[in-house]
Structure formats: C-alpha cells, structure tokens
Amino acid sequence: MPNDWYAILEVEPSATAGDIRTAYRKQALRSHPDRAAADNKEQATAKFKLVAEAYEVLSDDRRRWEYDRFEYPLLSGEMPCLLYTSPSPRDATLS
C-alpha cells in the first residue's frame, strides 16, 4: 500500500508548491532526530525520512502527477486512472 504523502505533510491534494515547501519545513523541524528525546531517536529518524520522501515526491511535478494519477487513488480504494485503454474486441462488433 502506498503512503499518503499529503497526510504526512498535512496538506490538501490541491496544495501549491509553496504550501508543500512550507509544510515540509514545519514537519522536518517537528520530526528532526536532533530535537527528539534520546529514547525517541529511532522513531524520529523514521518519521523524518518519511517527511523527506513525501517532499521529494510532491515537490517534483512529474512525480507528483504520477502519484496523483496512480498511487493516491489506491488509498481510497479507487482504481487508478489509466492513460490508455485498448478497445476490446467486443466493441468492434457493437458498431
């Protein structure tokens, strides 16, 4: 199951590039391992890596488009939109 990068950065799917950058900085500061208590370093490191990966995907226009088109719909149980669907042989007999 893919990660919900929007939820990790706490932004809406309609967020602008500036909104994503601001949310990334906020989440990165919040989850930075150097700011975590000694007993939570591993958990903070894992969260920090997720935040960085979310920003990496959502800040790149092509990767964000691919995520929105193919992975994000899977989170809500929808089928991803396909770029091209070939006509079925049955369609030819109907015309």
Tab-separated table of N, CA and C in Angstrom:
chain	number	residue	atom	x	y	z
A	1	MET	N	0.838	-1.173	0.000
A	1	MET	CA	0.000	0.000	0.000
A	1	MET	C	0.886	1.240	0.000
A	2	PRO	N	0.607	2.193	-0.875
A	2	PRO	CA	1.431	3.407	-0.912
A	2	PRO	C	1.181	4.292	0.302
A	3	ASN	N	2.135	5.149	0.566
A	3	ASN	CA	1.987	6.120	1.659
A	3	ASN	C	1.150	7.298	1.192
A	4	ASP	N	0.447	7.918	2.109
A	4	ASP	CA	-0.311	9.128	1.805
A	4	ASP	C	0.598	10.318	2.091
A	5	TRP	N	1.311	10.762	1.060
A	5	TRP	CA	2.286	11.836	1.232
A	5	TRP	C	1.613	13.127	1.672
A	6	TYR	N	0.393	13.368	1.217
A	6	TYR	CA	-0.314	14.587	1.630
A	6	TYR	C	-0.597	14.581	3.132
A	7	ALA	N	-1.004	13.440	3.654
A	7	ALA	CA	-1.289	13.346	5.095
A	7	ALA	C	-0.015	13.495	5.913
A	8	ILE	N	1.083	12.954	5.412
A	8	ILE	CA	2.355	13.056	6.139
A	8	ILE	C	2.777	14.521	6.267
A	9	LEU	N	2.596	15.301	5.189
A	9	LEU	CA	2.950	16.720	5.240
A	9	LEU	C	1.805	17.585	5.753
A	10	GLU	N	0.658	16.968	5.998
A	10	GLU	CA	-0.524	17.673	6.497
A	10	GLU	C	-0.951	18.802	5.565
A	11	VAL	N	-1.064	18.475	4.273
A	11	VAL	CA	-1.566	19.414	3.270
A	11	VAL	C	-2.678	18.732	2.471
A	12	GLU	N	-3.453	19.525	1.786
A	12	GLU	CA	-4.510	19.018	0.915
A	12	GLU	C	-3.906	18.645	-0.443
A	13	PRO	N	-4.542	17.738	-1.184
A	13	PRO	CA	-4.050	17.411	-2.523
A	13	PRO	C	-4.021	18.612	-3.474
A	14	SER	N	-4.772	19.647	-3.173
A	14	SER	CA	-4.783	20.848	-4.016
A	14	SER	C	-3.719	21.862	-3.609
A	15	ALA	N	-2.837	21.507	-2.701
A	15	ALA	CA	-1.812	22.430	-2.189
A	15	ALA	C	-0.866	22.878	-3.301
A	16	THR	N	-0.443	24.121	-3.207
A	16	THR	CA	0.517	24.665	-4.170
A	16	THR	C	1.932	24.221	-3.789
A	17	ALA	N	2.879	24.501	-4.672
A	17	ALA	CA	4.283	24.167	-4.391
A	17	ALA	C	4.775	24.904	-3.150
A	18	GLY	N	4.354	26.148	-2.974
A	18	GLY	CA	4.729	26.924	-1.790
A	18	GLY	C	4.149	26.336	-0.508
A	19	ASP	N	2.894	25.878	-0.588
A	19	ASP	CA	2.266	25.239	0.573
A	19	ASP	C	3.020	23.978	0.965
A	20	ILE	N	3.426	23.210	-0.026
A	20	ILE	CA	4.148	21.958	0.221
A	20	ILE	C	5.515	22.251	0.841
A	21	ARG	N	6.195	23.257	0.319
A	21	ARG	CA	7.512	23.624	0.863
A	21	ARG	C	7.391	24.082	2.317
A	22	THR	N	6.399	24.902	2.607
A	22	THR	CA	6.179	25.386	3.974
A	22	THR	C	5.836	24.230	4.918
A	23	ALA	N	4.958	23.342	4.462
A	23	ALA	CA	4.571	22.192	5.290
A	23	ALA	C	5.761	21.270	5.527
A	24	TYR	N	6.601	21.097	4.505
A	24	TYR	CA	7.797	20.259	4.665
A	24	TYR	C	8.713	20.834	5.736
A	25	ARG	N	8.974	22.114	5.666
A	25	ARG	CA	9.871	22.738	6.645
A	25	ARG	C	9.318	22.595	8.068
A	26	LYS	N	8.017	22.787	8.198
A	26	LYS	CA	7.370	22.658	9.504
A	26	LYS	C	7.485	21.230	10.036
A	27	GLN	N	7.177	20.243	9.187
A	27	GLN	CA	7.230	18.842	9.601
A	27	GLN	C	8.680	18.380	9.829
A	28	ALA	N	9.604	18.878	9.019
A	28	ALA	CA	11.014	18.498	9.187
A	28	ALA	C	11.539	18.990	10.535
A	29	LEU	N	11.186	20.214	10.907
A	29	LEU	CA	11.603	20.728	12.219
A	29	LEU	C	10.958	19.941	13.350
A	30	ARG	N	9.698	19.615	13.168
A	30	ARG	CA	8.949	18.899	14.201
A	30	ARG	C	9.501	17.490	14.428
A	31	SER	N	9.955	16.838	13.359
A	31	SER	CA	10.366	15.436	13.461
A	31	SER	C	11.881	15.224	13.390
A	32	HIS	N	12.655	16.292	13.407
A	32	HIS	CA	14.112	16.140	13.272
A	32	HIS	C	14.674	15.332	14.448
A	33	PRO	N	15.502	14.326	14.148
A	33	PRO	CA	16.058	13.462	15.204
A	33	PRO	C	16.871	14.210	16.262
A	34	ASP	N	17.517	15.296	15.890
A	34	ASP	CA	18.313	16.048	16.863
A	34	ASP	C	17.443	16.753	17.903
A	35	ARG	N	16.176	16.947	17.578
A	35	ARG	CA	15.266	17.623	18.506
A	35	ARG	C	14.470	16.631	19.350
A	36	ALA	N	14.622	15.343	19.060
A	36	ALA	CA	13.862	14.313	19.770
A	36	ALA	C	14.577	13.905	21.055
A	37	ALA	N	13.806	13.375	21.978
A	37	ALA	CA	14.380	12.839	23.210
A	37	ALA	C	15.227	11.615	22.872
A	38	ALA	N	16.146	11.290	23.740
A	38	ALA	CA	17.080	10.196	23.479
A	38	ALA	C	16.371	8.865	23.215
A	39	ASP	N	15.273	8.610	23.907
A	39	ASP	CA	14.576	7.338	23.727
A	39	ASP	C	13.687	7.310	22.472
A	40	ASN	N	13.502	8.458	21.808
A	40	ASN	CA	12.670	8.523	20.606
A	40	ASN	C	13.460	8.795	19.330
A	41	LYS	N	14.776	8.663	19.371
A	41	LYS	CA	15.613	8.984	18.203
A	41	LYS	C	15.259	8.133	16.991
A	42	GLU	N	15.088	6.834	17.190
A	42	GLU	CA	14.794	5.942	16.056
A	42	GLU	C	13.451	6.277	15.434
A	43	GLN	N	12.458	6.515	16.266
A	43	GLN	CA	11.127	6.860	15.780
A	43	GLN	C	11.158	8.209	15.044
A	44	ALA	N	11.887	9.158	15.585
A	44	ALA	CA	12.008	10.477	14.950
A	44	ALA	C	12.747	10.374	13.627
A	45	THR	N	13.775	9.538	13.566
A	45	THR	CA	14.518	9.348	12.326
A	45	THR	C	13.622	8.757	11.248
A	46	ALA	N	12.819	7.768	11.602
A	46	ALA	CA	11.904	7.150	10.638
A	46	ALA	C	10.884	8.171	10.138
A	47	LYS	N	10.335	8.963	11.039
A	47	LYS	CA	9.357	9.993	10.664
A	47	LYS	C	10.013	11.048	9.782
A	48	PHE	N	11.232	11.450	10.121
A	48	PHE	CA	11.965	12.445	9.350
A	48	PHE	C	12.206	11.950	7.924
A	49	LYS	N	12.539	10.675	7.779
A	49	LYS	CA	12.755	10.097	6.449
A	49	LYS	C	11.458	10.083	5.642
A	50	LEU	N	10.342	9.772	6.282
A	50	LEU	CA	9.045	9.795	5.596
A	50	LEU	C	8.698	11.208	5.129
A	51	VAL	N	8.944	12.186	5.979
A	51	VAL	CA	8.668	13.580	5.623
A	51	VAL	C	9.526	13.986	4.429
A	52	ALA	N	10.800	13.614	4.449
A	52	ALA	CA	11.702	13.947	3.344
A	52	ALA	C	11.262	13.267	2.047
A	53	GLU	N	10.833	12.025	2.141
A	53	GLU	CA	10.378	11.310	0.952
A	53	GLU	C	9.083	11.924	0.416
A	54	ALA	N	8.192	12.309	1.302
A	54	ALA	CA	6.954	12.961	0.880
A	54	ALA	C	7.259	14.247	0.125
A	55	TYR	N	8.183	15.030	0.651
A	55	TYR	CA	8.557	16.275	-0.016
A	55	TYR	C	9.222	15.990	-1.365
A	56	GLU	N	10.050	14.972	-1.405
A	56	GLU	CA	10.735	14.607	-2.645
A	56	GLU	C	9.728	14.277	-3.751
A	57	VAL	N	8.681	13.547	-3.398
A	57	VAL	CA	7.665	13.174	-4.386
A	57	VAL	C	6.794	14.369	-4.755
A	58	LEU	N	6.288	15.083	-3.768
A	58	LEU	CA	5.316	16.144	-4.036
A	58	LEU	C	5.931	17.430	-4.578
A	59	SER	N	7.216	17.631	-4.403
A	59	SER	CA	7.845	18.849	-4.914
A	59	SER	C	8.275	18.707	-6.371
A	60	ASP	N	8.333	17.496	-6.879
A	60	ASP	CA	8.691	17.248	-8.274
A	60	ASP	C	7.389	17.104	-9.071
A	61	ASP	N	7.177	17.983	-10.039
A	61	ASP	CA	5.915	17.998	-10.777
A	61	ASP	C	5.577	16.661	-11.426
A	62	ARG	N	6.554	16.032	-12.046
A	62	ARG	CA	6.299	14.745	-12.718
A	62	ARG	C	5.957	13.639	-11.709
A	63	ARG	N	6.731	13.542	-10.646
A	63	ARG	CA	6.478	12.503	-9.641
A	63	ARG	C	5.147	12.741	-8.931
A	64	ARG	N	4.800	14.003	-8.706
A	64	ARG	CA	3.523	14.311	-8.073
A	64	ARG	C	2.368	13.915	-9.000
A	65	TRP	N	2.498	14.206	-10.293
A	65	TRP	CA	1.473	13.831	-11.251
A	65	TRP	C	1.291	12.311	-11.261
A	66	GLU	N	2.400	11.574	-11.285
A	66	GLU	CA	2.322	10.110	-11.272
A	66	GLU	C	1.677	9.608	-9.983
A	67	TYR	N	2.043	10.205	-8.863
A	67	TYR	CA	1.461	9.810	-7.578
A	67	TYR	C	-0.041	10.087	-7.572
A	68	ASP	N	-0.437	11.290	-7.993
A	68	ASP	CA	-1.858	11.653	-8.008
A	68	ASP	C	-2.656	10.755	-8.949
A	69	ARG	N	-2.054	10.376	-10.026
A	69	ARG	CA	-2.760	9.609	-11.053
A	69	ARG	C	-2.864	8.122	-10.712
A	70	PHE	N	-1.800	7.547	-10.156
A	70	PHE	CA	-1.754	6.097	-9.996
A	70	PHE	C	-1.770	5.593	-8.553
A	71	GLU	N	-1.104	6.266	-7.627
A	71	GLU	CA	-0.990	5.752	-6.266
A	71	GLU	C	-2.033	6.322	-5.316
A	72	TYR	N	-2.274	7.615	-5.366
A	72	TYR	CA	-3.203	8.251	-4.430
A	72	TYR	C	-4.609	7.656	-4.495
A	73	PRO	N	-5.144	7.339	-5.687
A	73	PRO	CA	-6.481	6.717	-5.730
A	73	PRO	C	-6.547	5.370	-5.007
A	74	LEU	N	-5.452	4.645	-4.940
A	74	LEU	CA	-5.443	3.351	-4.259
A	74	LEU	C	-5.706	3.487	-2.760
A	75	LEU	N	-5.352	4.626	-2.188
A	75	LEU	CA	-5.545	4.842	-0.759
A	75	LEU	C	-7.021	4.881	-0.379
A	76	SER	N	-7.857	5.309	-1.317
A	76	SER	CA	-9.291	5.378	-1.035
A	76	SER	C	-10.045	4.215	-1.679
A	77	GLY	N	-9.325	3.258	-2.222
A	77	GLY	CA	-9.953	2.077	-2.796
A	77	GLY	C	-10.413	2.255	-4.226
A	78	GLU	N	-10.065	3.361	-4.862
A	78	GLU	CA	-10.444	3.588	-6.252
A	78	GLU	C	-9.439	2.925	-7.183
A	79	MET	N	-9.864	2.714	-8.396
A	79	MET	CA	-8.946	2.218	-9.416
A	79	MET	C	-8.179	3.404	-9.963
A	80	PRO	N	-6.862	3.262	-10.177
A	80	PRO	CA	-6.106	4.375	-10.751
A	80	PRO	C	-6.554	4.647	-12.182
A	81	CYS	N	-6.472	5.899	-12.582
A	81	CYS	CA	-6.822	6.276	-13.952
A	81	CYS	C	-5.736	5.772	-14.889
A	82	LEU	N	-6.125	5.145	-15.954
A	82	LEU	CA	-5.168	4.654	-16.920
A	82	LEU	C	-5.037	5.662	-18.048
A	83	LEU	N	-3.822	5.811	-18.544
A	83	LEU	CA	-3.590	6.756	-19.627
A	83	LEU	C	-4.235	6.280	-20.918
A	84	TYR	N	-4.212	4.983	-21.153
A	84	TYR	CA	-4.733	4.444	-22.403
A	84	TYR	C	-5.366	3.098	-22.111
A	85	THR	N	-6.539	2.909	-22.614
A	85	THR	CA	-7.168	1.601	-22.528
A	85	THR	C	-7.452	1.149	-23.942
A	86	SER	N	-7.013	-0.016	-24.277
A	86	SER	CA	-7.221	-0.504	-25.632
A	86	SER	C	-8.662	-0.947	-25.799
A	87	PRO	N	-9.214	-0.756	-26.971
A	87	PRO	CA	-10.584	-1.185	-27.190
A	87	PRO	C	-10.670	-2.704	-27.139
A	88	SER	N	-11.763	-3.179	-26.601
A	88	SER	CA	-11.931	-4.632	-26.535
A	88	SER	C	-12.495	-5.128	-27.857
A	89	PRO	N	-12.267	-6.386	-28.184
A	89	PRO	CA	-12.816	-6.948	-29.429
A	89	PRO	C	-14.328	-6.823	-29.459
A	90	ARG	N	-14.973	-6.851	-28.309
A	90	ARG	CA	-16.412	-6.742	-28.240
A	90	ARG	C	-16.897	-5.383	-28.761
A	91	ASP	N	-16.126	-4.322	-28.544
A	91	ASP	CA	-16.507	-3.004	-29.008
A	91	ASP	C	-16.607	-2.944	-30.530
A	92	ALA	N	-15.779	-3.677	-31.226
A	92	ALA	CA	-15.774	-3.681	-32.682
A	92	ALA	C	-17.062	-4.319	-33.241
A	93	THR	N	-17.585	-5.302	-32.535
A	93	THR	CA	-18.786	-5.969	-33.026
A	93	THR	C	-20.039	-5.153	-32.741
A	94	LEU	N	-19.975	-4.200	-31.827
A	94	LEU	CA	-21.140	-3.399	-31.499
A	94	LEU	C	-21.382	-2.276	-32.496
A	95	SER	N	-20.398	-1.895	-33.257
A	95	SER	CA	-20.572	-0.765	-34.172
A	95	SER	C	-21.044	-1.162	-35.538
